[in-house]
mmCIF file of C-alpha atoms in Angstrom:
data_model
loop_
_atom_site.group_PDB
_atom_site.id
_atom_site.type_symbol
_atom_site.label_atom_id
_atom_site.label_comp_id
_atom_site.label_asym_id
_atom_site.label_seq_id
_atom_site.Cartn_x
_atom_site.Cartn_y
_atom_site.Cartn_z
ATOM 1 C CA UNK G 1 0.000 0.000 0.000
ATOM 2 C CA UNK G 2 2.854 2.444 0.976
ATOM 3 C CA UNK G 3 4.360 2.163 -2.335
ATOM 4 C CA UNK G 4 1.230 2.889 -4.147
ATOM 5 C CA UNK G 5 0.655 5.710 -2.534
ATOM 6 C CA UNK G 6 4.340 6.556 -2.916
ATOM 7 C CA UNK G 7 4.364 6.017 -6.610
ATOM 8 C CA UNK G 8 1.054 8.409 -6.941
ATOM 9 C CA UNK G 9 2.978 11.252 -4.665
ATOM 10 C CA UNK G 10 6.048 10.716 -7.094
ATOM 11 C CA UNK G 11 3.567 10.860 -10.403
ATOM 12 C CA UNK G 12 1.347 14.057 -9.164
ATOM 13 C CA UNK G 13 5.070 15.607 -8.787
ATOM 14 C CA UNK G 14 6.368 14.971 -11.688
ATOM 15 C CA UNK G 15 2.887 16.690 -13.424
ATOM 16 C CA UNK G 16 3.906 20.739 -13.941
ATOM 17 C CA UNK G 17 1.960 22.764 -12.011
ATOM 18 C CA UNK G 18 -0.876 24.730 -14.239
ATOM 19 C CA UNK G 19 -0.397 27.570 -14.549
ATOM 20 C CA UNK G 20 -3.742 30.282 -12.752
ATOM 21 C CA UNK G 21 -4.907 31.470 -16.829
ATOM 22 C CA UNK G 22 -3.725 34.607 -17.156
ATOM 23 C CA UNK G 23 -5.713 38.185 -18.213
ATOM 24 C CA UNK G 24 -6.037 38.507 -21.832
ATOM 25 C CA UNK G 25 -4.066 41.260 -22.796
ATOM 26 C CA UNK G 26 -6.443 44.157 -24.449
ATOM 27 C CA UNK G 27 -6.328 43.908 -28.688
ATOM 28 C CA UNK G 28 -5.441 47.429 -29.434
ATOM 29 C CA UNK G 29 -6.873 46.559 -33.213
ATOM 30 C CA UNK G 30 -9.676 45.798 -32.030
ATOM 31 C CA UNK G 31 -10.104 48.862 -29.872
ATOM 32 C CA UNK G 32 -9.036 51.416 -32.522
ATOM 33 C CA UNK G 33 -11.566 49.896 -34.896
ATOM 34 C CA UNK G 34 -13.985 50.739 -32.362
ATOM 35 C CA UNK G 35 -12.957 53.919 -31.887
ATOM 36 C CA UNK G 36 -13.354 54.258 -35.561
ATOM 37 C CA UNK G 37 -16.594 52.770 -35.772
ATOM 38 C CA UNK G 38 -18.219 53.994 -32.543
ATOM 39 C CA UNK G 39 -16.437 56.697 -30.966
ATOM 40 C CA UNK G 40 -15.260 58.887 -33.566
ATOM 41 C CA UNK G 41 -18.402 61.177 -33.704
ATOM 42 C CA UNK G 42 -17.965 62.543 -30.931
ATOM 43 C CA UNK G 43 -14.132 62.180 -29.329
ATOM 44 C CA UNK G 44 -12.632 61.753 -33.121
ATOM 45 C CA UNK G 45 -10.991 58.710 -33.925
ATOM 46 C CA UNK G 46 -7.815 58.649 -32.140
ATOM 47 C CA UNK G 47 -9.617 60.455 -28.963
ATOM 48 C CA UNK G 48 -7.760 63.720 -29.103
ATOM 49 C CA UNK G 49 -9.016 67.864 -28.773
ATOM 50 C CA UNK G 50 -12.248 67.406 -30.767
ATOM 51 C CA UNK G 51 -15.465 69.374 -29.311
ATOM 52 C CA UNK G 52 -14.818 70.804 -26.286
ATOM 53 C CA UNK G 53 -18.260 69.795 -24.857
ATOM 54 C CA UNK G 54 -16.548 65.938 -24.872
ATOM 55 C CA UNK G 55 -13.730 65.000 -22.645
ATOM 56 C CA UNK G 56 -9.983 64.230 -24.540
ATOM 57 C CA UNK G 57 -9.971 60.509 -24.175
ATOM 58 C CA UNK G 58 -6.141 60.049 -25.676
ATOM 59 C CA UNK G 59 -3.541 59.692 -22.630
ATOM 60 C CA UNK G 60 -6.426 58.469 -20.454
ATOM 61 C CA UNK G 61 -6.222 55.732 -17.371
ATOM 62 C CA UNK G 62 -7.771 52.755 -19.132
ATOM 63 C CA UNK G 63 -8.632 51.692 -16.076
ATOM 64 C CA UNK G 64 -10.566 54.890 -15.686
ATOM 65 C CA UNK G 65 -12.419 54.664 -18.926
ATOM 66 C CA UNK G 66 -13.134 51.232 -18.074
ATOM 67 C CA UNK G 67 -15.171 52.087 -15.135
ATOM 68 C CA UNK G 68 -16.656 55.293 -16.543
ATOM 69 C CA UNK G 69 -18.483 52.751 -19.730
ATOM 70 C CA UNK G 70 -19.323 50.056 -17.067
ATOM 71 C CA UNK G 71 -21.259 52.608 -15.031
ATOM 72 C CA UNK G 72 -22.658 54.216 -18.431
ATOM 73 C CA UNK G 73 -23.739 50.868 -19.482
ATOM 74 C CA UNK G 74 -24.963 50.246 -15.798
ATOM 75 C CA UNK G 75 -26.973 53.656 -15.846
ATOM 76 C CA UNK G 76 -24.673 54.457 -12.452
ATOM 77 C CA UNK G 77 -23.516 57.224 -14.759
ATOM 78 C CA UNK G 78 -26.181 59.044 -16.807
ATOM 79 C CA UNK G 79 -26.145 60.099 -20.935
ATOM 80 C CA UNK G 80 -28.156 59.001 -23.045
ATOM 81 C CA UNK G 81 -26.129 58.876 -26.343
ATOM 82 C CA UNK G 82 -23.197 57.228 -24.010
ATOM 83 C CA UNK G 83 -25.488 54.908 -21.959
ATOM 84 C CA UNK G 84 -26.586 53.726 -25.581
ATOM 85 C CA UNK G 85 -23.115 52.791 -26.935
ATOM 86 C CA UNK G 86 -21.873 51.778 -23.939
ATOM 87 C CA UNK G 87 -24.960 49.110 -23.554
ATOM 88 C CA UNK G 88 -23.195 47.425 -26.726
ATOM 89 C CA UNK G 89 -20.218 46.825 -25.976
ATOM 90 C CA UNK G 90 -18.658 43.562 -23.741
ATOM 91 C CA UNK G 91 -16.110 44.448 -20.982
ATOM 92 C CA UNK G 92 -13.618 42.930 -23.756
ATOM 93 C CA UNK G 93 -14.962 45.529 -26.028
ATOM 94 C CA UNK G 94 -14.114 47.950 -22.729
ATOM 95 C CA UNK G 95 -10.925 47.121 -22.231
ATOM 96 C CA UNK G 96 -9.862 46.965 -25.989
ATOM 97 C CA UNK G 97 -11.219 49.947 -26.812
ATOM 98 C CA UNK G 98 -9.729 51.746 -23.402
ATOM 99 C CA UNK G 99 -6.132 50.638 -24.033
ATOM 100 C CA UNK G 100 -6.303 52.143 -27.272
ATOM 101 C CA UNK G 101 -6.885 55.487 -26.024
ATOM 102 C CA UNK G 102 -4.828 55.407 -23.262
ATOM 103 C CA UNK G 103 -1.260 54.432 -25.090
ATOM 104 C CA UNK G 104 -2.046 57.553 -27.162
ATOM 105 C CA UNK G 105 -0.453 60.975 -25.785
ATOM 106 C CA UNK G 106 -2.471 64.059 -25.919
ATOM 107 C CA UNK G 107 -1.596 67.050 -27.156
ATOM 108 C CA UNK G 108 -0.711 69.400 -24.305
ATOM 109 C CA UNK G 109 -3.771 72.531 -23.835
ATOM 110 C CA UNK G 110 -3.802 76.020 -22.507
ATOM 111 C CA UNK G 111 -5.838 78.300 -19.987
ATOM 112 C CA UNK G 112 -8.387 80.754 -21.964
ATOM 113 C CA UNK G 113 -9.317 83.210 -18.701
ATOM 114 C CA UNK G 114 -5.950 85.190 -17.803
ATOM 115 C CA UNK G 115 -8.290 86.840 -15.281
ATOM 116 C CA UNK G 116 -8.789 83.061 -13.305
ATOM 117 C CA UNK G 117 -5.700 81.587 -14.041
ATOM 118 C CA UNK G 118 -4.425 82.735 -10.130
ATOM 119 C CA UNK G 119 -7.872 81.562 -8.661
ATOM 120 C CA UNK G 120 -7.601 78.474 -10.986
ATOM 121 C CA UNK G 121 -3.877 77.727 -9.798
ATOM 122 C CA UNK G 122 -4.570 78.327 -5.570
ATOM 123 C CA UNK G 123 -7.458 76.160 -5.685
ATOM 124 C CA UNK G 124 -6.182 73.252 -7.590
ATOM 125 C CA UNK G 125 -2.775 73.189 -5.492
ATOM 126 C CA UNK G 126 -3.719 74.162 -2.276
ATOM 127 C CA UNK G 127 -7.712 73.800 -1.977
ATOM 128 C CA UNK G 128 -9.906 76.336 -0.802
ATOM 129 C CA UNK G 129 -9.780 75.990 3.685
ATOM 130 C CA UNK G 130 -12.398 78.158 4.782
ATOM 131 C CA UNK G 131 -14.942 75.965 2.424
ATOM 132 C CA UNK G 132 -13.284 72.596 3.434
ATOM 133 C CA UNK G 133 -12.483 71.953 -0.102
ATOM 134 C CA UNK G 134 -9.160 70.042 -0.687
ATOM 135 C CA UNK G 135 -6.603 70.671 -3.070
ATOM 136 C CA UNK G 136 -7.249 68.650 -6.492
ATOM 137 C CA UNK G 137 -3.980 67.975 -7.001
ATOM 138 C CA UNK G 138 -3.632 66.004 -3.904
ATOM 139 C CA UNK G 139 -5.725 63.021 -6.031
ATOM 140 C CA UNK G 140 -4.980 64.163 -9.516
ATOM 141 C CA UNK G 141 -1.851 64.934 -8.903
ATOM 142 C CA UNK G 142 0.360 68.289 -9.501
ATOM 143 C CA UNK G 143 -0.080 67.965 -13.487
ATOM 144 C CA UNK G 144 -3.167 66.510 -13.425
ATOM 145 C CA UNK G 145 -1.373 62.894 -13.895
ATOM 146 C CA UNK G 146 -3.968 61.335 -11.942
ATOM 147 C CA UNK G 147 -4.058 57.555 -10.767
ATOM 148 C CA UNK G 148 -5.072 54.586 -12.773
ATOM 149 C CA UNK G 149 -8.659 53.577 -11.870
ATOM 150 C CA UNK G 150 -9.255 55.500 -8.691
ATOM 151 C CA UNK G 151 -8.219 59.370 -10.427
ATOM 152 C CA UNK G 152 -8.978 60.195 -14.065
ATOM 153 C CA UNK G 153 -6.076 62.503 -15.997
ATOM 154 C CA UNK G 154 -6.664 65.867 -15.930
ATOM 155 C CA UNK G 155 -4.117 67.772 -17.274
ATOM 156 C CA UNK G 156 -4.711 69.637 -20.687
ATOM 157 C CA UNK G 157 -8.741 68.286 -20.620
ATOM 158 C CA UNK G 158 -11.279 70.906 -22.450
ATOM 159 C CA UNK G 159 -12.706 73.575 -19.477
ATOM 160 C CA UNK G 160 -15.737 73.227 -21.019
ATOM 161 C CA UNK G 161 -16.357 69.465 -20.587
ATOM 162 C CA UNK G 162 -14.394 69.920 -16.853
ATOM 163 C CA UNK G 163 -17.089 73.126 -15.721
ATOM 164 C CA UNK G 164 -19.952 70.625 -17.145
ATOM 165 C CA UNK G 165 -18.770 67.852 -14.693
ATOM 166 C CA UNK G 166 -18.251 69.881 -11.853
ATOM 167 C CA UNK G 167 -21.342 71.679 -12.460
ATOM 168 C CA UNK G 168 -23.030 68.094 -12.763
ATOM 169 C CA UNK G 169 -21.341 66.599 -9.864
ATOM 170 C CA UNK G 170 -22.658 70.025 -7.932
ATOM 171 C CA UNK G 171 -26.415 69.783 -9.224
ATOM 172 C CA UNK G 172 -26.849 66.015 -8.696
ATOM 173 C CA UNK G 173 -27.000 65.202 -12.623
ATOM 174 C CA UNK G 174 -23.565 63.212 -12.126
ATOM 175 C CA UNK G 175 -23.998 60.616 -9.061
ATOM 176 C CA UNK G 176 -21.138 58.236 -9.619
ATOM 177 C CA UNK G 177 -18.337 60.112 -7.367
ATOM 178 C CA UNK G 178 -19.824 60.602 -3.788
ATOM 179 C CA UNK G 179 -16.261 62.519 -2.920
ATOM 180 C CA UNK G 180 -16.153 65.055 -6.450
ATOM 181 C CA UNK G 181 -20.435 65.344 -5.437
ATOM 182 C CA UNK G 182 -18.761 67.049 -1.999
ATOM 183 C CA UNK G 183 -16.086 68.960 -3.412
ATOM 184 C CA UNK G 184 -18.282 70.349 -5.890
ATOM 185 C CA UNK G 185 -21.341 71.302 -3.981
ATOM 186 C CA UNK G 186 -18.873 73.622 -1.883
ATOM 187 C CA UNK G 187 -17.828 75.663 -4.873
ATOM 188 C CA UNK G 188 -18.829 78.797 -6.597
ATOM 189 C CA UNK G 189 -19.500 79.416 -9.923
ATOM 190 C CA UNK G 190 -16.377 81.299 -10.206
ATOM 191 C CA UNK G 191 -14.307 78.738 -8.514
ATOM 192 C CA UNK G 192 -15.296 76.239 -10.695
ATOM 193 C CA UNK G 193 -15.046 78.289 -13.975
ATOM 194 C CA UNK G 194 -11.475 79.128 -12.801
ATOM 195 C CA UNK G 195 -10.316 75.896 -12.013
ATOM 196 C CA UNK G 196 -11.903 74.171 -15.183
ATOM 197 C CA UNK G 197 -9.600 76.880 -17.166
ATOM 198 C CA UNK G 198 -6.659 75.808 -14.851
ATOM 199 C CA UNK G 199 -7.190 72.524 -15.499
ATOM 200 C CA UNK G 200 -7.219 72.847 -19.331
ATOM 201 C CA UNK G 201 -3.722 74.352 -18.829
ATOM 202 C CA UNK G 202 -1.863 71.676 -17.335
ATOM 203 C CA UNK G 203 0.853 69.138 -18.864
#
């Protein structure tokens, strides 16, 4: 008996351990001809400074953009024309179309509003105290880098898309950030104008 169970020991030893399957890695074909196909429209095909009503998608966290079409596609995060698309496409179609955007590099912007670049620059490095609102920078980082999945990039994005979000995040329209719903509902008009423009500024 003790060499039968010895010989099955020795022959599950010999057998190479499997190895856990591993993540597919995202098809960046795939994803641009999705971004070709789908996206274009409205971000252009490669993602970069199309209308300034949609957000610059090159350079962007894929993680990020993964989340932000699972919520659309979840109706966590509400549009219409984005809930649509994003109610087509698989989380492979996610992830290849996300990693397409984000190995691209986006061209750097600039402030419009001389007159709120100051505002724009205090509040996004050193928050506003007396309102409790905390610097941005201290989650998107001092050029608006940002961190994969948790912080979107910043840096260089249109003001006009930014002032929308904030605005949205302030009025209740955008629910899918409980933190930026906080921030936001502490700030001016003003302060948000100026820091949108900051924001567009930054590379």
């Amino acid at each position: 008996m003790k060499t039968i169970v010895s010989l099955l020991l020795a022959a599950f030893a010999a057998v190479p351990a499997v190895a856990a399957d591993a993540p597919a890695k995202p098809d960046l074909a795939k994803g641009e001809a999705i971004a070709t196909q789908v996206c274009a429209a409205c971000h252009a095909a490669d993602g970069s400074r199309g209308s300034p009503a949609n957000p610059i998608l090159q350079g962007q966290h894929p993680e990020y953009l993964v989340k932000q079409l699972t919520e659309f596609k979840a109706g966590k995060r509400k549009n219409p024309v984005m809930q649509g698309f994003a109610s087509a496409l698989s989380e492979a179609d996610m992830k290849n179309v996300a990693a397409f955007y984000g190995q691209k590099h986006a061209k750097p912007g600039f402030a419009k509003q001389k007159d709120l670049v100051a505002l724009g620059e205090k509040i996004y490095r050193g928050g506003i105290a007396d309102k409790q609102v905390p610097a941005c920078a201290a989650c998107h980082g001092p050029a608006g880098s940002g961190i994969p999945s948790q912080y979107p990039r910043l840096g260089g994005q249109h003001s006009d898309y930014t002032l929308a979000q904030l605005n949205a995040f302030r009025a209740g329209g955008r629910t899918n950030n409980a933190q930026m719903t906080a921030i936001a509902s502490k700030m001016s008009d003003r302060e948000i104008q100026a820091v949108a423009d900051y924001i567009a500024g930054l590379h």
